Amino acid sequence: MMKILISIKPKFVKKIFEGTKIFELRRKIFLKKINTVIIYESSPTKKIVGEFIIDRIISDTPNKIYQKYNKYLGIDKENYFEYFKNTNIAYAIKIKKVIKYEKELTLADFNLKRAPQSYQYIV
């Protein structure tokens, strides 16, 4: 099964590793079957710091996702609805297991020149 690399802001990566954020939010979702997400921690870190196994992906309206899961999203209400502004569907990727790498990796380690805007398939 394939993996993807996604860019996540440092404040959210911290919450994922702490276990307080158990859903990664997206406006668009990948088309292929994925079981592992490789975490690229965006600026200023700019390193690949770990990965997580996907439990499941929930799609619903932004309102319903927020109502059901807001305690586990790792984002405040104002920023959540700003992120999903002009969007009818929100995707919440439920994190099953998190692995923090002992040694951070670079994009070059994955033969990538730049970080993905949304996601990048890794073979």
mmCIF file of N, CA and C in Angstrom:
data_model
loop_
_atom_site.group_PDB
_atom_site.id
_atom_site.type_symbol
_atom_site.label_atom_id
_atom_site.label_comp_id
_atom_site.label_asym_id
_atom_site.label_seq_id
_atom_site.Cartn_x
_atom_site.Cartn_y
_atom_site.Cartn_z
ATOM 1 N N MET A 1 0.838 -1.184 0.000
ATOM 2 C CA MET A 1 0.000 0.000 0.000
ATOM 3 C C MET A 1 0.884 1.250 0.000
ATOM 4 N N MET A 2 0.401 2.303 -0.609
ATOM 5 C CA MET A 2 1.179 3.529 -0.752
ATOM 6 C C MET A 2 1.181 4.372 0.514
ATOM 7 N N LYS A 3 2.171 5.250 0.553
ATOM 8 C CA LYS A 3 2.265 6.250 1.612
ATOM 9 C C LYS A 3 2.162 7.613 0.949
ATOM 10 N N ILE A 4 1.808 8.616 1.761
ATOM 11 C CA ILE A 4 1.855 9.983 1.260
ATOM 12 C C ILE A 4 2.674 10.828 2.218
ATOM 13 N N LEU A 5 3.217 11.892 1.683
ATOM 14 C CA LEU A 5 3.920 12.894 2.472
ATOM 15 C C LEU A 5 3.026 14.120 2.506
ATOM 16 N N ILE A 6 2.763 14.635 3.701
ATOM 17 C CA ILE A 6 1.985 15.867 3.797
ATOM 18 C C ILE A 6 2.731 16.885 4.654
ATOM 19 N N SER A 7 2.530 18.161 4.331
ATOM 20 C CA SER A 7 3.112 19.254 5.102
ATOM 21 C C SER A 7 2.170 19.609 6.242
ATOM 22 N N ILE A 8 2.723 19.707 7.434
ATOM 23 C CA ILE A 8 1.943 20.071 8.613
ATOM 24 C C ILE A 8 2.732 21.128 9.385
ATOM 25 N N LYS A 9 2.040 22.160 9.855
ATOM 26 C CA LYS A 9 2.685 23.229 10.621
ATOM 27 C C LYS A 9 3.229 22.680 11.941
ATOM 28 N N PRO A 10 4.378 23.230 12.389
ATOM 29 C CA PRO A 10 5.012 22.739 13.624
ATOM 30 C C PRO A 10 4.080 22.662 14.838
ATOM 31 N N LYS A 11 3.212 23.648 15.025
ATOM 32 C CA LYS A 11 2.329 23.625 16.205
ATOM 33 C C LYS A 11 1.381 22.424 16.169
ATOM 34 N N PHE A 12 0.986 21.999 14.966
ATOM 35 C CA PHE A 12 0.099 20.838 14.841
ATOM 36 C C PHE A 12 0.877 19.523 14.957
ATOM 37 N N VAL A 13 2.106 19.512 14.447
ATOM 38 C CA VAL A 13 2.953 18.321 14.586
ATOM 39 C C VAL A 13 3.174 18.029 16.067
ATOM 40 N N LYS A 14 3.448 19.071 16.837
ATOM 41 C CA LYS A 14 3.666 18.924 18.282
ATOM 42 C C LYS A 14 2.452 18.270 18.936
ATOM 43 N N LYS A 15 1.261 18.730 18.570
ATOM 44 C CA LYS A 15 0.024 18.182 19.148
ATOM 45 C C LYS A 15 -0.203 16.730 18.718
ATOM 46 N N ILE A 16 0.178 16.400 17.494
ATOM 47 C CA ILE A 16 0.061 15.006 17.026
ATOM 48 C C ILE A 16 0.974 14.113 17.863
ATOM 49 N N PHE A 17 2.219 14.530 18.056
ATOM 50 C CA PHE A 17 3.163 13.728 18.848
ATOM 51 C C PHE A 17 2.750 13.641 20.315
ATOM 52 N N GLU A 18 2.101 14.692 20.833
ATOM 53 C CA GLU A 18 1.621 14.683 22.228
ATOM 54 C C GLU A 18 0.366 13.828 22.395
ATOM 55 N N GLY A 19 -0.321 13.567 21.278
ATOM 56 C CA GLY A 19 -1.549 12.781 21.334
ATOM 57 C C GLY A 19 -2.802 13.595 21.592
ATOM 58 N N THR A 20 -2.684 14.931 21.554
ATOM 59 C CA THR A 20 -3.857 15.784 21.781
ATOM 60 C C THR A 20 -4.604 16.089 20.481
ATOM 61 N N LYS A 21 -3.954 15.864 19.364
ATOM 62 C CA LYS A 21 -4.589 16.035 18.047
ATOM 63 C C LYS A 21 -4.616 14.652 17.409
ATOM 64 N N ILE A 22 -5.810 14.075 17.305
ATOM 65 C CA ILE A 22 -5.896 12.724 16.740
ATOM 66 C C ILE A 22 -6.583 12.707 15.373
ATOM 67 N N PHE A 23 -6.835 13.895 14.834
ATOM 68 C CA PHE A 23 -7.358 14.019 13.472
ATOM 69 C C PHE A 23 -6.515 15.040 12.725
ATOM 70 N N GLU A 24 -6.085 14.693 11.530
ATOM 71 C CA GLU A 24 -5.446 15.649 10.637
ATOM 72 C C GLU A 24 -6.513 16.088 9.648
ATOM 73 N N LEU A 25 -6.675 17.389 9.521
ATOM 74 C CA LEU A 25 -7.753 17.953 8.703
ATOM 75 C C LEU A 25 -7.258 18.309 7.309
ATOM 76 N N ARG A 26 -8.117 18.065 6.334
ATOM 77 C CA ARG A 26 -7.794 18.381 4.942
ATOM 78 C C ARG A 26 -9.046 18.843 4.213
ATOM 79 N N ARG A 27 -8.834 19.737 3.242
ATOM 80 C CA ARG A 27 -9.937 20.175 2.369
ATOM 81 C C ARG A 27 -10.072 19.249 1.172
ATOM 82 N N LYS A 28 -8.966 18.618 0.804
ATOM 83 C CA LYS A 28 -8.966 17.653 -0.309
ATOM 84 C C LYS A 28 -8.357 16.368 0.210
ATOM 85 N N ILE A 29 -8.796 15.272 -0.377
ATOM 86 C CA ILE A 29 -8.280 13.982 0.086
ATOM 87 C C ILE A 29 -7.645 13.243 -1.089
ATOM 88 N N PHE A 30 -6.743 12.363 -0.778
ATOM 89 C CA PHE A 30 -6.028 11.605 -1.803
ATOM 90 C C PHE A 30 -6.961 10.611 -2.488
ATOM 91 N N LEU A 31 -6.630 10.291 -3.715
ATOM 92 C CA LEU A 31 -7.480 9.421 -4.523
ATOM 93 C C LEU A 31 -7.110 7.947 -4.386
ATOM 94 N N LYS A 32 -5.864 7.685 -4.038
ATOM 95 C CA LYS A 32 -5.407 6.297 -3.924
ATOM 96 C C LYS A 32 -5.550 5.805 -2.486
ATOM 97 N N LYS A 33 -5.530 4.478 -2.332
ATOM 98 C CA LYS A 33 -5.638 3.866 -0.999
ATOM 99 C C LYS A 33 -4.312 4.063 -0.258
ATOM 100 N N ILE A 34 -4.390 4.733 0.873
ATOM 101 C CA ILE A 34 -3.207 5.084 1.660
ATOM 102 C C ILE A 34 -3.381 4.550 3.073
ATOM 103 N N ASN A 35 -2.304 4.027 3.655
ATOM 104 C CA ASN A 35 -2.405 3.619 5.058
ATOM 105 C C ASN A 35 -1.441 4.372 5.965
ATOM 106 N N THR A 36 -0.436 5.031 5.371
ATOM 107 C CA THR A 36 0.554 5.740 6.176
ATOM 108 C C THR A 36 0.773 7.150 5.650
ATOM 109 N N VAL A 37 0.824 8.102 6.583
ATOM 110 C CA VAL A 37 1.120 9.497 6.264
ATOM 111 C C VAL A 37 2.492 9.828 6.834
ATOM 112 N N ILE A 38 3.388 10.283 5.972
ATOM 113 C CA ILE A 38 4.710 10.741 6.392
ATOM 114 C C ILE A 38 4.589 12.239 6.671
ATOM 115 N N ILE A 39 5.084 12.655 7.833
ATOM 116 C CA ILE A 39 4.903 14.039 8.288
ATOM 117 C C ILE A 39 6.107 14.899 7.917
ATOM 118 N N TYR A 40 5.851 15.894 7.058
ATOM 119 C CA TYR A 40 6.843 16.928 6.769
ATOM 120 C C TYR A 40 6.467 18.130 7.620
ATOM 121 N N GLU A 41 7.323 18.468 8.576
ATOM 122 C CA GLU A 41 7.063 19.630 9.429
ATOM 123 C C GLU A 41 7.524 20.871 8.674
ATOM 124 N N SER A 42 6.575 21.759 8.404
ATOM 125 C CA SER A 42 6.856 22.919 7.562
ATOM 126 C C SER A 42 7.731 23.951 8.284
ATOM 127 N N SER A 43 7.926 25.067 7.652
ATOM 128 C CA SER A 43 8.805 26.133 8.130
ATOM 129 C C SER A 43 8.478 26.539 9.567
ATOM 130 N N PRO A 44 9.455 26.757 10.410
ATOM 131 C CA PRO A 44 10.888 26.860 10.107
ATOM 132 C C PRO A 44 11.654 25.526 10.152
ATOM 133 N N THR A 45 11.020 24.437 10.573
ATOM 134 C CA THR A 45 11.717 23.151 10.729
ATOM 135 C C THR A 45 12.179 22.591 9.384
ATOM 136 N N LYS A 46 11.236 22.450 8.455
ATOM 137 C CA LYS A 46 11.506 21.950 7.100
ATOM 138 C C LYS A 46 12.208 20.591 7.093
ATOM 139 N N LYS A 47 11.656 19.661 7.888
ATOM 140 C CA LYS A 47 12.211 18.304 7.969
ATOM 141 C C LYS A 47 11.078 17.285 8.023
ATOM 142 N N ILE A 48 11.400 16.060 7.651
ATOM 143 C CA ILE A 48 10.466 14.943 7.783
ATOM 144 C C ILE A 48 10.736 14.340 9.154
ATOM 145 N N VAL A 49 9.720 14.391 10.017
ATOM 146 C CA VAL A 49 9.941 14.116 11.444
ATOM 147 C C VAL A 49 9.281 12.839 11.959
ATOM 148 N N GLY A 50 8.398 12.246 11.166
ATOM 149 C CA GLY A 50 7.720 11.041 11.633
ATOM 150 C C GLY A 50 6.645 10.611 10.658
ATOM 151 N N GLU A 51 5.780 9.740 11.144
ATOM 152 C CA GLU A 51 4.675 9.259 10.315
ATOM 153 C C GLU A 51 3.552 8.778 11.214
ATOM 154 N N PHE A 52 2.395 8.609 10.609
ATOM 155 C CA PHE A 52 1.306 7.986 11.358
ATOM 156 C C PHE A 52 0.524 7.037 10.474
ATOM 157 N N ILE A 53 -0.043 6.032 11.134
ATOM 158 C CA ILE A 53 -0.905 5.058 10.470
ATOM 159 C C ILE A 53 -2.319 5.618 10.512
ATOM 160 N N ILE A 54 -3.020 5.512 9.396
ATOM 161 C CA ILE A 54 -4.397 6.001 9.305
ATOM 162 C C ILE A 54 -5.354 4.955 9.863
ATOM 163 N N ASP A 55 -6.210 5.393 10.765
ATOM 164 C CA ASP A 55 -7.287 4.541 11.273
ATOM 165 C C ASP A 55 -8.406 4.527 10.234
ATOM 166 N N ARG A 56 -8.924 5.713 9.930
ATOM 167 C CA ARG A 56 -9.951 5.864 8.900
ATOM 168 C C ARG A 56 -10.030 7.328 8.496
ATOM 169 N N ILE A 57 -10.742 7.593 7.419
ATOM 170 C CA ILE A 57 -10.940 8.960 6.949
ATOM 171 C C ILE A 57 -12.430 9.261 6.995
ATOM 172 N N ILE A 58 -12.764 10.329 7.687
ATOM 173 C CA ILE A 58 -14.160 10.734 7.838
ATOM 174 C C ILE A 58 -14.392 11.942 6.943
ATOM 175 N N SER A 59 -15.463 11.907 6.173
ATOM 176 C CA SER A 59 -15.832 13.072 5.368
ATOM 177 C C SER A 59 -17.245 13.482 5.740
ATOM 178 N N ASP A 60 -17.422 14.779 5.926
ATOM 179 C CA ASP A 60 -18.728 15.319 6.302
ATOM 180 C C ASP A 60 -18.667 16.825 6.102
ATOM 181 N N THR A 61 -19.726 17.508 6.461
ATOM 182 C CA THR A 61 -19.689 18.963 6.379
ATOM 183 C C THR A 61 -18.730 19.476 7.454
ATOM 184 N N PRO A 62 -18.127 20.642 7.232
ATOM 185 C CA PRO A 62 -17.259 21.206 8.270
ATOM 186 C C PRO A 62 -17.977 21.351 9.618
ATOM 187 N N ASN A 63 -19.254 21.744 9.596
ATOM 188 C CA ASN A 63 -20.012 21.890 10.847
ATOM 189 C C ASN A 63 -20.108 20.572 11.605
ATOM 190 N N LYS A 64 -20.455 19.509 10.903
ATOM 191 C CA LYS A 64 -20.636 18.207 11.569
ATOM 192 C C LYS A 64 -19.317 17.648 12.100
ATOM 193 N N ILE A 65 -18.249 17.789 11.326
ATOM 194 C CA ILE A 65 -16.937 17.326 11.805
ATOM 195 C C ILE A 65 -16.575 18.084 13.085
ATOM 196 N N TYR A 66 -16.782 19.396 13.071
ATOM 197 C CA TYR A 66 -16.424 20.190 14.251
ATOM 198 C C TYR A 66 -17.279 19.801 15.455
ATOM 199 N N GLN A 67 -18.579 19.651 15.238
ATOM 200 C CA GLN A 67 -19.481 19.285 16.345
ATOM 201 C C GLN A 67 -19.076 17.958 16.979
ATOM 202 N N LYS A 68 -18.734 16.984 16.163
ATOM 203 C CA LYS A 68 -18.433 15.639 16.675
ATOM 204 C C LYS A 68 -17.037 15.510 17.278
ATOM 205 N N TYR A 69 -16.054 16.194 16.699
ATOM 206 C CA TYR A 69 -14.659 15.887 17.025
ATOM 207 C C TYR A 69 -13.821 17.073 17.505
ATOM 208 N N ASN A 70 -14.441 18.218 17.804
ATOM 209 C CA ASN A 70 -13.655 19.431 18.066
ATOM 210 C C ASN A 70 -12.587 19.281 19.150
ATOM 211 N N LYS A 71 -12.808 18.412 20.130
ATOM 212 C CA LYS A 71 -11.819 18.226 21.215
ATOM 213 C C LYS A 71 -10.534 17.580 20.706
ATOM 214 N N TYR A 72 -10.606 16.934 19.561
ATOM 215 C CA TYR A 72 -9.471 16.145 19.062
ATOM 216 C C TYR A 72 -8.854 16.709 17.781
ATOM 217 N N LEU A 73 -9.249 17.923 17.399
ATOM 218 C CA LEU A 73 -8.796 18.491 16.133
ATOM 219 C C LEU A 73 -7.520 19.317 16.271
ATOM 220 N N GLY A 74 -7.231 19.778 17.486
ATOM 221 C CA GLY A 74 -6.014 20.551 17.723
ATOM 222 C C GLY A 74 -6.035 21.945 17.145
ATOM 223 N N ILE A 75 -7.246 22.494 16.955
ATOM 224 C CA ILE A 75 -7.386 23.825 16.366
ATOM 225 C C ILE A 75 -8.596 24.510 16.999
ATOM 226 N N ASP A 76 -8.504 25.828 17.163
ATOM 227 C CA ASP A 76 -9.637 26.545 17.746
ATOM 228 C C ASP A 76 -10.723 26.763 16.688
ATOM 229 N N LYS A 77 -11.914 27.064 17.180
ATOM 230 C CA LYS A 77 -13.098 27.171 16.319
ATOM 231 C C LYS A 77 -12.921 28.205 15.203
ATOM 232 N N GLU A 78 -12.399 29.368 15.539
ATOM 233 C CA GLU A 78 -12.243 30.440 14.548
ATOM 234 C C GLU A 78 -11.321 30.015 13.403
ATOM 235 N N ASN A 79 -10.175 29.468 13.740
ATOM 236 C CA ASN A 79 -9.228 29.032 12.704
ATOM 237 C C ASN A 79 -9.736 27.823 11.929
ATOM 238 N N TYR A 80 -10.472 26.948 12.606
ATOM 239 C CA TYR A 80 -11.069 25.790 11.935
ATOM 240 C C TYR A 80 -12.004 26.254 10.819
ATOM 241 N N PHE A 81 -12.939 27.145 11.156
ATOM 242 C CA PHE A 81 -13.913 27.574 10.153
ATOM 243 C C PHE A 81 -13.298 28.485 9.096
ATOM 244 N N GLU A 82 -12.224 29.175 9.439
ATOM 245 C CA GLU A 82 -11.492 29.951 8.439
ATOM 246 C C GLU A 82 -10.841 28.994 7.423
ATOM 247 N N TYR A 83 -10.267 27.906 7.918
ATOM 248 C CA TYR A 83 -9.625 26.910 7.053
ATOM 249 C C TYR A 83 -10.634 26.281 6.092
ATOM 250 N N PHE A 84 -11.842 25.999 6.579
ATOM 251 C CA PHE A 84 -12.855 25.341 5.748
ATOM 252 C C PHE A 84 -13.838 26.311 5.096
ATOM 253 N N LYS A 85 -13.510 27.596 5.107
ATOM 254 C CA LYS A 85 -14.348 28.600 4.458
ATOM 255 C C LYS A 85 -14.493 28.247 2.974
ATOM 256 N N ASN A 86 -15.685 28.414 2.441
ATOM 257 C CA ASN A 86 -15.983 28.123 1.025
ATOM 258 C C ASN A 86 -15.798 26.649 0.663
ATOM 259 N N THR A 87 -15.932 25.764 1.643
ATOM 260 C CA THR A 87 -15.793 24.328 1.415
ATOM 261 C C THR A 87 -17.018 23.613 1.960
ATOM 262 N N ASN A 88 -17.569 22.696 1.185
ATOM 263 C CA ASN A 88 -18.748 21.946 1.631
ATOM 264 C C ASN A 88 -18.394 20.659 2.362
ATOM 265 N N ILE A 89 -17.207 20.128 2.076
ATOM 266 C CA ILE A 89 -16.789 18.855 2.666
ATOM 267 C C ILE A 89 -15.475 19.054 3.415
ATOM 268 N N ALA A 90 -15.428 18.501 4.623
ATOM 269 C CA ALA A 90 -14.196 18.473 5.415
ATOM 270 C C ALA A 90 -13.772 17.014 5.546
ATOM 271 N N TYR A 91 -12.483 16.792 5.506
ATOM 272 C CA TYR A 91 -11.934 15.451 5.693
ATOM 273 C C TYR A 91 -11.133 15.434 6.987
ATOM 274 N N ALA A 92 -11.430 14.463 7.829
ATOM 275 C CA ALA A 92 -10.709 14.285 9.088
ATOM 276 C C ALA A 92 -10.033 12.915 9.035
ATOM 277 N N ILE A 93 -8.715 12.930 8.962
ATOM 278 C CA ILE A 93 -7.942 11.691 8.905
ATOM 279 C C ILE A 93 -7.661 11.273 10.347
ATOM 280 N N LYS A 94 -8.272 10.178 10.774
ATOM 281 C CA LYS A 94 -8.090 9.718 12.160
ATOM 282 C C LYS A 94 -6.763 8.981 12.277
ATOM 283 N N ILE A 95 -5.979 9.438 13.243
ATOM 284 C CA ILE A 95 -4.650 8.885 13.471
ATOM 285 C C ILE A 95 -4.750 7.663 14.380
ATOM 286 N N LYS A 96 -4.180 6.561 13.913
ATOM 287 C CA LYS A 96 -4.207 5.318 14.686
ATOM 288 C C LYS A 96 -2.945 5.163 15.540
ATOM 289 N N LYS A 97 -1.781 5.321 14.915
ATOM 290 C CA LYS A 97 -0.503 5.138 15.613
ATOM 291 C C LYS A 97 0.508 6.137 15.063
ATOM 292 N N VAL A 98 1.220 6.806 15.968
ATOM 293 C CA VAL A 98 2.208 7.809 15.572
ATOM 294 C C VAL A 98 3.614 7.280 15.837
ATOM 295 N N ILE A 99 4.497 7.518 14.886
ATOM 296 C CA ILE A 99 5.900 7.139 15.037
ATOM 297 C C ILE A 99 6.741 8.396 14.823
ATOM 298 N N LYS A 100 7.477 8.787 15.853
ATOM 299 C CA LYS A 100 8.395 9.925 15.725
ATOM 300 C C LYS A 100 9.761 9.368 15.353
ATOM 301 N N TYR A 101 10.320 9.879 14.266
ATOM 302 C CA TYR A 101 11.624 9.399 13.827
ATOM 303 C C TYR A 101 12.713 9.825 14.809
ATOM 304 N N GLU A 102 13.660 8.940 15.065
ATOM 305 C CA GLU A 102 14.805 9.281 15.920
ATOM 306 C C GLU A 102 15.679 10.319 15.227
ATOM 307 N N LYS A 103 15.799 10.186 13.916
ATOM 308 C CA LYS A 103 16.602 11.121 13.124
ATOM 309 C C LYS A 103 15.688 11.758 12.078
ATOM 310 N N GLU A 104 15.654 13.089 12.086
ATOM 311 C CA GLU A 104 14.841 13.792 11.089
ATOM 312 C C GLU A 104 15.438 13.576 9.699
ATOM 313 N N LEU A 105 14.565 13.522 8.709
ATOM 314 C CA LEU A 105 14.986 13.317 7.326
ATOM 315 C C LEU A 105 14.730 14.578 6.516
ATOM 316 N N THR A 106 15.349 14.642 5.352
ATOM 317 C CA THR A 106 15.138 15.780 4.463
ATOM 318 C C THR A 106 14.290 15.348 3.272
ATOM 319 N N LEU A 107 13.816 16.320 2.527
ATOM 320 C CA LEU A 107 13.065 16.015 1.302
ATOM 321 C C LEU A 107 13.950 15.250 0.318
ATOM 322 N N ALA A 108 15.228 15.587 0.298
ATOM 323 C CA ALA A 108 16.173 14.908 -0.605
ATOM 324 C C ALA A 108 16.249 13.409 -0.310
ATOM 325 N N ASP A 109 16.044 13.026 0.951
ATOM 326 C CA ASP A 109 16.040 11.601 1.305
ATOM 327 C C ASP A 109 14.918 10.843 0.589
ATOM 328 N N PHE A 110 13.903 11.576 0.141
ATOM 329 C CA PHE A 110 12.774 10.989 -0.586
ATOM 330 C C PHE A 110 12.794 11.391 -2.062
ATOM 331 N N ASN A 111 13.935 11.904 -2.511
ATOM 332 C CA ASN A 111 14.104 12.375 -3.895
ATOM 333 C C ASN A 111 13.101 13.458 -4.272
ATOM 334 N N LEU A 112 12.808 14.335 -3.316
ATOM 335 C CA LEU A 112 11.892 15.453 -3.567
ATOM 336 C C LEU A 112 12.667 16.760 -3.504
ATOM 337 N N LYS A 113 12.290 17.695 -4.392
ATOM 338 C CA LYS A 113 12.954 18.989 -4.426
ATOM 339 C C LYS A 113 12.245 20.024 -3.552
ATOM 340 N N ARG A 114 10.924 19.866 -3.416
ATOM 341 C CA ARG A 114 10.174 20.833 -2.603
ATOM 342 C C ARG A 114 9.046 20.133 -1.865
ATOM 343 N N ALA A 115 8.593 20.796 -0.822
ATOM 344 C CA ALA A 115 7.504 20.248 -0.004
ATOM 345 C C ALA A 115 6.194 20.307 -0.778
ATOM 346 N N PRO A 116 5.329 19.335 -0.575
ATOM 347 C CA PRO A 116 4.041 19.349 -1.280
ATOM 348 C C PRO A 116 3.111 20.427 -0.737
ATOM 349 N N GLN A 117 2.318 21.017 -1.628
ATOM 350 C CA GLN A 117 1.303 21.980 -1.197
ATOM 351 C C GLN A 117 0.227 21.259 -0.400
ATOM 352 N N SER A 118 -0.211 20.147 -0.896
ATOM 353 C CA SER A 118 -1.260 19.372 -0.237
ATOM 354 C C SER A 118 -0.686 18.028 0.219
ATOM 355 N N TYR A 119 -0.342 17.185 -0.747
ATOM 356 C CA TYR A 119 0.270 15.892 -0.422
ATOM 357 C C TYR A 119 1.062 15.382 -1.613
ATOM 358 N N GLN A 120 1.923 14.423 -1.344
ATOM 359 C CA GLN A 120 2.762 13.813 -2.372
ATOM 360 C C GLN A 120 2.769 12.310 -2.144
ATOM 361 N N TYR A 121 2.446 11.551 -3.171
ATOM 362 C CA TYR A 121 2.520 10.092 -3.048
ATOM 363 C C TYR A 121 3.978 9.661 -2.940
ATOM 364 N N ILE A 122 4.231 8.692 -2.068
ATOM 365 C CA ILE A 122 5.568 8.122 -1.892
ATOM 366 C C ILE A 122 5.462 6.635 -2.202
ATOM 367 N N VAL A 123 6.286 6.178 -3.134
ATOM 368 C CA VAL A 123 6.207 4.775 -3.544
ATOM 369 C C VAL A 123 7.164 3.936 -2.712
#
